[in-house]
mmCIF file of C-alpha atoms in Angstrom:
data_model
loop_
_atom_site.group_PDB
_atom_site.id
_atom_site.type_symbol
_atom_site.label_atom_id
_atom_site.label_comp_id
_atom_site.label_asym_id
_atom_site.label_seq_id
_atom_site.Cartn_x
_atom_site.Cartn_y
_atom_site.Cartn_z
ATOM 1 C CA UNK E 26 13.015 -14.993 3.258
ATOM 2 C CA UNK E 27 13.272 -11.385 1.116
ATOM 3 C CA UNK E 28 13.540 -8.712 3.284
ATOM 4 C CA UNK E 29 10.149 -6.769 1.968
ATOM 5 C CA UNK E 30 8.118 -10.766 2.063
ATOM 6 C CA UNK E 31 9.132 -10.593 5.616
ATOM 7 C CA UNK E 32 8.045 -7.063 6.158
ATOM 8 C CA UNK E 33 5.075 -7.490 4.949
ATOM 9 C CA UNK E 34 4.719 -10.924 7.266
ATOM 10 C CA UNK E 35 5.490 -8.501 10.022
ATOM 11 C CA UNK E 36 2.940 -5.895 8.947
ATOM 12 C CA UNK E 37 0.868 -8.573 8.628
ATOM 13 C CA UNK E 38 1.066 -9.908 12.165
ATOM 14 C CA UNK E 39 1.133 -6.296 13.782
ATOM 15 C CA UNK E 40 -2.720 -6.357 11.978
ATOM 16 C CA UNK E 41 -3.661 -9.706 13.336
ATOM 17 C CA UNK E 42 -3.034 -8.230 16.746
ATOM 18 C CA UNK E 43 -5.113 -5.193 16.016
ATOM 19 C CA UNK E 44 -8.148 -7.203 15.268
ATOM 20 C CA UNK E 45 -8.086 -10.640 17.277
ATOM 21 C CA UNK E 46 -10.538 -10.270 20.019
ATOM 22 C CA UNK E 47 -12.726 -7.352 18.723
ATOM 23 C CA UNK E 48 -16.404 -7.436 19.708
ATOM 24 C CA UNK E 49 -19.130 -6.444 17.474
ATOM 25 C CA UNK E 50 -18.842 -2.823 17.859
ATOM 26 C CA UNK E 51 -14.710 -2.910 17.171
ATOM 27 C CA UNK E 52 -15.684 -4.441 13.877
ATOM 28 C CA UNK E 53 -18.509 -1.948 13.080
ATOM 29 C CA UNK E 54 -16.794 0.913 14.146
ATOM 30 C CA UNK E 55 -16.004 3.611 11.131
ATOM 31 C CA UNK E 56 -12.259 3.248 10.460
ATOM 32 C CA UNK E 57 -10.257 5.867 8.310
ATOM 33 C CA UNK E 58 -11.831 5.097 5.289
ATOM 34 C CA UNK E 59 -14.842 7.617 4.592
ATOM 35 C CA UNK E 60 -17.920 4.903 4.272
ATOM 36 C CA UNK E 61 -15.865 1.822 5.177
ATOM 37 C CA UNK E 62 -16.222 0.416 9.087
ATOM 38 C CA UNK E 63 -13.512 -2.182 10.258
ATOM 39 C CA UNK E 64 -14.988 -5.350 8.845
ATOM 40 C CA UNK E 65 -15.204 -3.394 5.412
ATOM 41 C CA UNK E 66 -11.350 -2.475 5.406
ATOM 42 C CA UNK E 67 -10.270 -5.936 6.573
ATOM 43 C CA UNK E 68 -12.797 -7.157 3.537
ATOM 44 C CA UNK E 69 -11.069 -5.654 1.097
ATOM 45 C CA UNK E 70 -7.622 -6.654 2.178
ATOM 46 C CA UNK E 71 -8.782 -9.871 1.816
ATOM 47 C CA UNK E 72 -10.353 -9.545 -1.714
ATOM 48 C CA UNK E 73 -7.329 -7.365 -2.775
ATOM 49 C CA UNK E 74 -4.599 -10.378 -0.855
ATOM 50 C CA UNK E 75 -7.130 -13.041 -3.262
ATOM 51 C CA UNK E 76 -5.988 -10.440 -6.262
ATOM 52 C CA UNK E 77 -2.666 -10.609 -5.931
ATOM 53 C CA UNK E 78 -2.463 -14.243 -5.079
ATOM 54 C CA UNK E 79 -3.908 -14.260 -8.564
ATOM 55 C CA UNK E 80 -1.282 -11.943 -10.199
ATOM 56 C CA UNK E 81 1.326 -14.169 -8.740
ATOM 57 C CA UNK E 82 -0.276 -17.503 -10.075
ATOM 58 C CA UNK E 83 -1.198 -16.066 -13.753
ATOM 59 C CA UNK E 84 -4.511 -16.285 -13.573
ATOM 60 C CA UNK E 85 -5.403 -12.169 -12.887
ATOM 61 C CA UNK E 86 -7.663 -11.685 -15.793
ATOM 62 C CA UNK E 87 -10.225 -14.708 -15.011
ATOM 63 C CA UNK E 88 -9.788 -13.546 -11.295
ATOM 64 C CA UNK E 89 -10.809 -10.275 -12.491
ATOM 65 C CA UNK E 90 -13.592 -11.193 -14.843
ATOM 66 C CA UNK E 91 -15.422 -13.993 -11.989
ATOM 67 C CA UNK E 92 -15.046 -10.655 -9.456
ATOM 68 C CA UNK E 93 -16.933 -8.149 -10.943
ATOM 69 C CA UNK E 94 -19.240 -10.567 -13.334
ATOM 70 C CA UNK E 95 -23.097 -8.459 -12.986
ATOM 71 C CA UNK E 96 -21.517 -5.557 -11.735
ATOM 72 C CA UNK E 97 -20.955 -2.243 -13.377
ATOM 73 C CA UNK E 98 -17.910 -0.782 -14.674
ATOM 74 C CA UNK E 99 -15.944 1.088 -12.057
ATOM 75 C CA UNK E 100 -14.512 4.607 -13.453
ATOM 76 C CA UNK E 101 -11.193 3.829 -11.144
ATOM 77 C CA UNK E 102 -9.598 1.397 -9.251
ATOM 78 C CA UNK E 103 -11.012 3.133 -6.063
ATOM 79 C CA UNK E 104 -14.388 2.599 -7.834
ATOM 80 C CA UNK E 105 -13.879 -0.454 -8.228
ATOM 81 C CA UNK E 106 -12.327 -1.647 -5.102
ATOM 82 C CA UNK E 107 -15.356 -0.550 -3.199
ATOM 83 C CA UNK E 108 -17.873 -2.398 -5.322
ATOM 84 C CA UNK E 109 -16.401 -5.368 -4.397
ATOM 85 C CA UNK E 110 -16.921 -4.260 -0.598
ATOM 86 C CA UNK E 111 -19.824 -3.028 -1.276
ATOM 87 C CA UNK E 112 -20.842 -6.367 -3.126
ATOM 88 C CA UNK E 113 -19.913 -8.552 -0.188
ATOM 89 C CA UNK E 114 -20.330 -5.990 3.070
ATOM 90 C CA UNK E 115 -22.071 -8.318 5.701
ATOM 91 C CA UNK E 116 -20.675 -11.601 6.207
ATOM 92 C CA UNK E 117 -20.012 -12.059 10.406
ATOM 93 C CA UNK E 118 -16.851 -10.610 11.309
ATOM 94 C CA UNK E 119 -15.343 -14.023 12.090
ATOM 95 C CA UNK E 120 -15.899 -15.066 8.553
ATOM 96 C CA UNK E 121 -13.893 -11.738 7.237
ATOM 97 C CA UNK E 122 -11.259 -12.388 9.755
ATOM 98 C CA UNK E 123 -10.776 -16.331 8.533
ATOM 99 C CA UNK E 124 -10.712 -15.121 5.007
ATOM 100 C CA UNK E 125 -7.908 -12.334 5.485
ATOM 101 C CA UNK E 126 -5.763 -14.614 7.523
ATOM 102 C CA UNK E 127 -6.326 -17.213 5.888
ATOM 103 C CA UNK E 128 -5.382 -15.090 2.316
ATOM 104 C CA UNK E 129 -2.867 -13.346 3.713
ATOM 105 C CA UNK E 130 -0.964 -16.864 4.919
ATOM 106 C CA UNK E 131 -1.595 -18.054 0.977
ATOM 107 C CA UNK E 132 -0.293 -15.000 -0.420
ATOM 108 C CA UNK E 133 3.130 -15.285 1.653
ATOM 109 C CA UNK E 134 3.493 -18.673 0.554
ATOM 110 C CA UNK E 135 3.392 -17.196 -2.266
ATOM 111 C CA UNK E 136 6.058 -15.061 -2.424
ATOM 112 C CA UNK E 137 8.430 -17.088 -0.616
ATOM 113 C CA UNK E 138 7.958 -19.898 -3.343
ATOM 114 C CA UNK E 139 8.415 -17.178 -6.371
ATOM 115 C CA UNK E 140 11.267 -15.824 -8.393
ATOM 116 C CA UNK E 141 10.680 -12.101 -7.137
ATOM 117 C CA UNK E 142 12.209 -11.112 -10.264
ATOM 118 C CA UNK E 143 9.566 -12.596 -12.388
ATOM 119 C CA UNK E 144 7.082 -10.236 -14.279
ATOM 120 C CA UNK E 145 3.578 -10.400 -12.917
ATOM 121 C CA UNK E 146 0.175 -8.607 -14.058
ATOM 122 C CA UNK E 147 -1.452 -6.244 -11.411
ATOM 123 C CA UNK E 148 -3.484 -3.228 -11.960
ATOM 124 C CA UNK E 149 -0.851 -0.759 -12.687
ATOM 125 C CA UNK E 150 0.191 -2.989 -15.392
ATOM 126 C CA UNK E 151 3.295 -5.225 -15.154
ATOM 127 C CA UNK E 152 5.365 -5.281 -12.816
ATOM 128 C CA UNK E 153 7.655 -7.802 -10.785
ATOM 129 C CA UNK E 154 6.663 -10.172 -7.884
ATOM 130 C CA UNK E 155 8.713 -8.083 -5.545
ATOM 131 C CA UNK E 156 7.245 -4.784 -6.340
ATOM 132 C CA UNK E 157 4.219 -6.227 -6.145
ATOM 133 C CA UNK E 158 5.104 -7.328 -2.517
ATOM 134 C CA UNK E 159 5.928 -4.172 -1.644
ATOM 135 C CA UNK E 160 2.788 -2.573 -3.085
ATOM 136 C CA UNK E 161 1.171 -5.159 -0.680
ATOM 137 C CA UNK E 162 3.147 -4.128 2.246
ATOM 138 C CA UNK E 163 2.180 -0.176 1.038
ATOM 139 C CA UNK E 164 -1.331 -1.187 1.363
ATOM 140 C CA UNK E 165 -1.572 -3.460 4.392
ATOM 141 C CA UNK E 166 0.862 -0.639 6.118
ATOM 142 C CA UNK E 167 -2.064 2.122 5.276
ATOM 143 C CA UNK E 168 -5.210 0.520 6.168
ATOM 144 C CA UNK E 169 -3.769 -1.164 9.163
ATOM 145 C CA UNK E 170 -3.236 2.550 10.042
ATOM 146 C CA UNK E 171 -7.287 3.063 9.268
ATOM 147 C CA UNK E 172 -8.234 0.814 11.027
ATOM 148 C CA UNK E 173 -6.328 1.492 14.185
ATOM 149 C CA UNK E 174 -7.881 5.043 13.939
ATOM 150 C CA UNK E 175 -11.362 3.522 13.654
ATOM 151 C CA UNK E 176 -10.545 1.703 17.149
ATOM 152 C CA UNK E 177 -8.262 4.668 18.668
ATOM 153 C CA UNK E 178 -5.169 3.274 18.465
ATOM 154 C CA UNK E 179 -2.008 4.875 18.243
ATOM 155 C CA UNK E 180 0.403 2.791 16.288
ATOM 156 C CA UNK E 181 4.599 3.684 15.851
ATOM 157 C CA UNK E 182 5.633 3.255 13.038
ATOM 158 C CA UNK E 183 8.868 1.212 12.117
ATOM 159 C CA UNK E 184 11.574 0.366 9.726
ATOM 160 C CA UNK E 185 9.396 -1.660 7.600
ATOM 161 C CA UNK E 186 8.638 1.643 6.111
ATOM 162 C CA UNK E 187 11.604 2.144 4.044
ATOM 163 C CA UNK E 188 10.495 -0.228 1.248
ATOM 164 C CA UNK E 189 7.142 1.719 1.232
ATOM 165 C CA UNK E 190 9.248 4.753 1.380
ATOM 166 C CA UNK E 191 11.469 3.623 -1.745
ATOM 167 C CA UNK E 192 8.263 2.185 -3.428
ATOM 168 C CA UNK E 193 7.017 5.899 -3.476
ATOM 169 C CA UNK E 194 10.417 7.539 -4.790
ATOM 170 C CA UNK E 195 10.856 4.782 -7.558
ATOM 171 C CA UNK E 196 6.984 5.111 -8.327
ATOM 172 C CA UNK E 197 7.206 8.627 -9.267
ATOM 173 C CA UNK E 198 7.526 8.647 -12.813
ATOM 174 C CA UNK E 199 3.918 6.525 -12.926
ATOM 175 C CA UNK E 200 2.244 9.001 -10.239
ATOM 176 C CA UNK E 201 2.977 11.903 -12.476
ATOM 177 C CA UNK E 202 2.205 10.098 -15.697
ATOM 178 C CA UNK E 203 -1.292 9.604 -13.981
ATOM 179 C CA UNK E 204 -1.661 12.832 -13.811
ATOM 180 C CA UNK E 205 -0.455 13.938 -17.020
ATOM 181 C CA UNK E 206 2.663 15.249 -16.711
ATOM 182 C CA UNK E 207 6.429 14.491 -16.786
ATOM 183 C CA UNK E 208 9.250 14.770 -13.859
ATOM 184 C CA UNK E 209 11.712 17.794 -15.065
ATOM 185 C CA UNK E 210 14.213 15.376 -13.853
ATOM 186 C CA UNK E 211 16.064 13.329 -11.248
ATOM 187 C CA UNK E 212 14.466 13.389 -8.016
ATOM 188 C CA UNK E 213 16.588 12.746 -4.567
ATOM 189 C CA UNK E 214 14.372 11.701 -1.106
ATOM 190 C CA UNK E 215 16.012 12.105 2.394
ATOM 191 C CA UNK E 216 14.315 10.845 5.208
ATOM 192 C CA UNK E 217 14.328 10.381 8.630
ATOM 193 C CA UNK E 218 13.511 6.380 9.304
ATOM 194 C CA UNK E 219 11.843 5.854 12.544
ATOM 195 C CA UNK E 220 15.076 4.362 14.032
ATOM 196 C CA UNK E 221 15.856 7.727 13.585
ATOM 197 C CA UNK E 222 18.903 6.740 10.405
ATOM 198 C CA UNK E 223 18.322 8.743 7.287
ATOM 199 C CA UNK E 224 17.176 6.788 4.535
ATOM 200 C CA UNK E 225 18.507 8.391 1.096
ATOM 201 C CA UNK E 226 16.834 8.008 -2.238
ATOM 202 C CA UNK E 227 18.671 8.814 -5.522
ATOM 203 C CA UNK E 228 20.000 8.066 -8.708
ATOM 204 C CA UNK E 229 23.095 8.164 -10.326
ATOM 205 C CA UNK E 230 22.435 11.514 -11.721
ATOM 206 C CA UNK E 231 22.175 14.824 -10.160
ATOM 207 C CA UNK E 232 18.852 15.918 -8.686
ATOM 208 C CA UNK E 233 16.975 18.515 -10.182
ATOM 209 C CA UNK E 234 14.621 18.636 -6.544
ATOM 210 C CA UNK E 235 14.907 17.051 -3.441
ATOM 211 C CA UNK E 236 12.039 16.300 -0.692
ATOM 212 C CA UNK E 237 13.312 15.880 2.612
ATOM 213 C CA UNK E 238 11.530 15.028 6.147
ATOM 214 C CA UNK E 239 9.651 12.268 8.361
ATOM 215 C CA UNK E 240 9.604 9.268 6.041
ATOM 216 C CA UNK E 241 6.586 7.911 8.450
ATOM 217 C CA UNK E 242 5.184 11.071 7.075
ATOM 218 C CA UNK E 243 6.380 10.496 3.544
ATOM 219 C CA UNK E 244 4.227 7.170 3.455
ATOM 220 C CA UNK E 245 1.045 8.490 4.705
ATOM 221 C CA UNK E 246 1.000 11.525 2.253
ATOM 222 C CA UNK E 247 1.857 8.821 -0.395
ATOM 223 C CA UNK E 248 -0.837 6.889 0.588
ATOM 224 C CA UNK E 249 -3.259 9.601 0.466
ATOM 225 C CA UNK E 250 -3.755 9.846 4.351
ATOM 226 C CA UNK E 251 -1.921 13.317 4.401
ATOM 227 C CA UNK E 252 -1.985 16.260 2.247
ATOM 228 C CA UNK E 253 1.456 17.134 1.138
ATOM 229 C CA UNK E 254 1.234 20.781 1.182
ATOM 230 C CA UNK E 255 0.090 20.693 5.020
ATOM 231 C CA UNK E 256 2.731 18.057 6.090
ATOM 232 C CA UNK E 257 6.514 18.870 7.091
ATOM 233 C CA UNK E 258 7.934 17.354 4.269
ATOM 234 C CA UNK E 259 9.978 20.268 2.230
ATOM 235 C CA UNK E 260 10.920 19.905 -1.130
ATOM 236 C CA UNK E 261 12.911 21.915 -3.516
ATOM 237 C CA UNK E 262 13.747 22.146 -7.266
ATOM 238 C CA UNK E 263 11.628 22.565 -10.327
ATOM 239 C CA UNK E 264 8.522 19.950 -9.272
ATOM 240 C CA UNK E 265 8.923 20.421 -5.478
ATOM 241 C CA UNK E 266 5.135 21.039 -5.423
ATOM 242 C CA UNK E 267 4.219 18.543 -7.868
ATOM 243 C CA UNK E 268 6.186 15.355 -5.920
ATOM 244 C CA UNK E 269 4.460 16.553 -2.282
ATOM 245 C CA UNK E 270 1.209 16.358 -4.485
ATOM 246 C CA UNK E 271 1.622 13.111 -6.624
ATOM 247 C CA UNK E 272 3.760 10.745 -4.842
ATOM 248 C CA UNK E 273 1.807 7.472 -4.160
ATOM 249 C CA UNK E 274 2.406 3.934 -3.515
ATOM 250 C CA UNK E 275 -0.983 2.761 -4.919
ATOM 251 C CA UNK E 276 -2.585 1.941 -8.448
#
């Protein structure tokens, strides 16, 4: 198996354990999400697990097109996404549960049976099967984390989190596009890993800036958890402020 498929099978199990067993209130409790209670985040893993499944099989636009038939155009992906949850909030916990795993199990199948160096469709355009396995991992990583929060849960993070940390320093050129502007120029990460190696991120050429810190920290201001400016990352160079800003590992 690909090292980031079985990361994300890992991930994947480490949320399996957070959920099995909850009782009503687990499910309804709010989770890190502003809105969006446990059952709601676990929903729309499973409706975005069903996307990618899609992606993978070539069939992304009719998945797209039967998901949001009758309902109105989102202005983002965010938008979007909760729509969906919106459009489906309320089915028994059990029932959410059954679809995620049962998505989830698909969706690794998936991967394992797929050149990962094939070109797939997803949201942020194309891309290939393995990034798009990693942008799974970013996203199962992240709202696992929400939902553990919604049940107060402490979770430590692990190793797994270099590919989401190398999805975010590869990604950067498309998180400043989306916001308009350009990189100055090469851009070097150094990170702590949670096994406490550093994890180094660079090109062949020379940096112009270089953000340096917790890479368990590095993921959650990527995935928007975190505000850059009031985390311990540091960065230097000519977009030091921009990176801490714009990095992301999500559409």
């Amino acid at each position: 198996m690909d090292r980031v498929v079985a990361a994300l099978e890992d991930q994947q199990v480490e949320l399996t354990h957070l959920v099995a067993g909850l009782d009503e209130a687990g499910w309804q409790a709010p989770s890190r999400c502003e809105g969006w209670s446990v059952a709601d985040v676990l929903l729309h893993l499973a409706q975005t697990n069903e996307m990618a499944l899609a992606s993978l099989e070539h069939r992304l636009p009719a998945f797209l097109d039967a998901a949001y038939a009758g309902l109105p155009p989102g202005s983002s992906v965010d938008e979007g996404a909760a729509l969906l949850v919106d459009r489906e909030r309320g089915a028994p916990p059990a029932e959410v549960l059954a679809r995620w795993q049962g998505g989830a199990a698909a969706l690794l199948a998936a991967f394992e049976a797929a050149d990962l160096r094939e070109r797939v469709t997803w949201v942020a355009g194309d891309l290939t099967a393995r990034t798009l396995a990693t942008t799974r991992l970013a996203e199962t990583w992240i709202h696992t984390g929400d939902i553990a929060a919604g049940l107060g849960v402490e979770l430590v993070p692990t190793d797994r989190l270099w590919h989401v940390a190398r999805l975010a320093w590869r990604t950067l050129p498309y998180a400043f596009a989306q916001a308009g502007r350009a990189l100055s120029g090469p851009v070097r990460f150094e990170l702590r890993a949670p096994s406490g190696d550093t994890w180094v991120f660079s090109g062949d050429d020379e940096p112009l800036t270089t953000l340096s810190g917790d890479a368990a920290e590095l993921c959650l201001v990527a995935g928007r958890r975190l505000v850059g400016a009031e985390s311990r990352l540091r960065a230097e160079g000519p977009d030091a402020d921009a990176v801490l800003d714009l990095v992301r590992t999500f559409a």
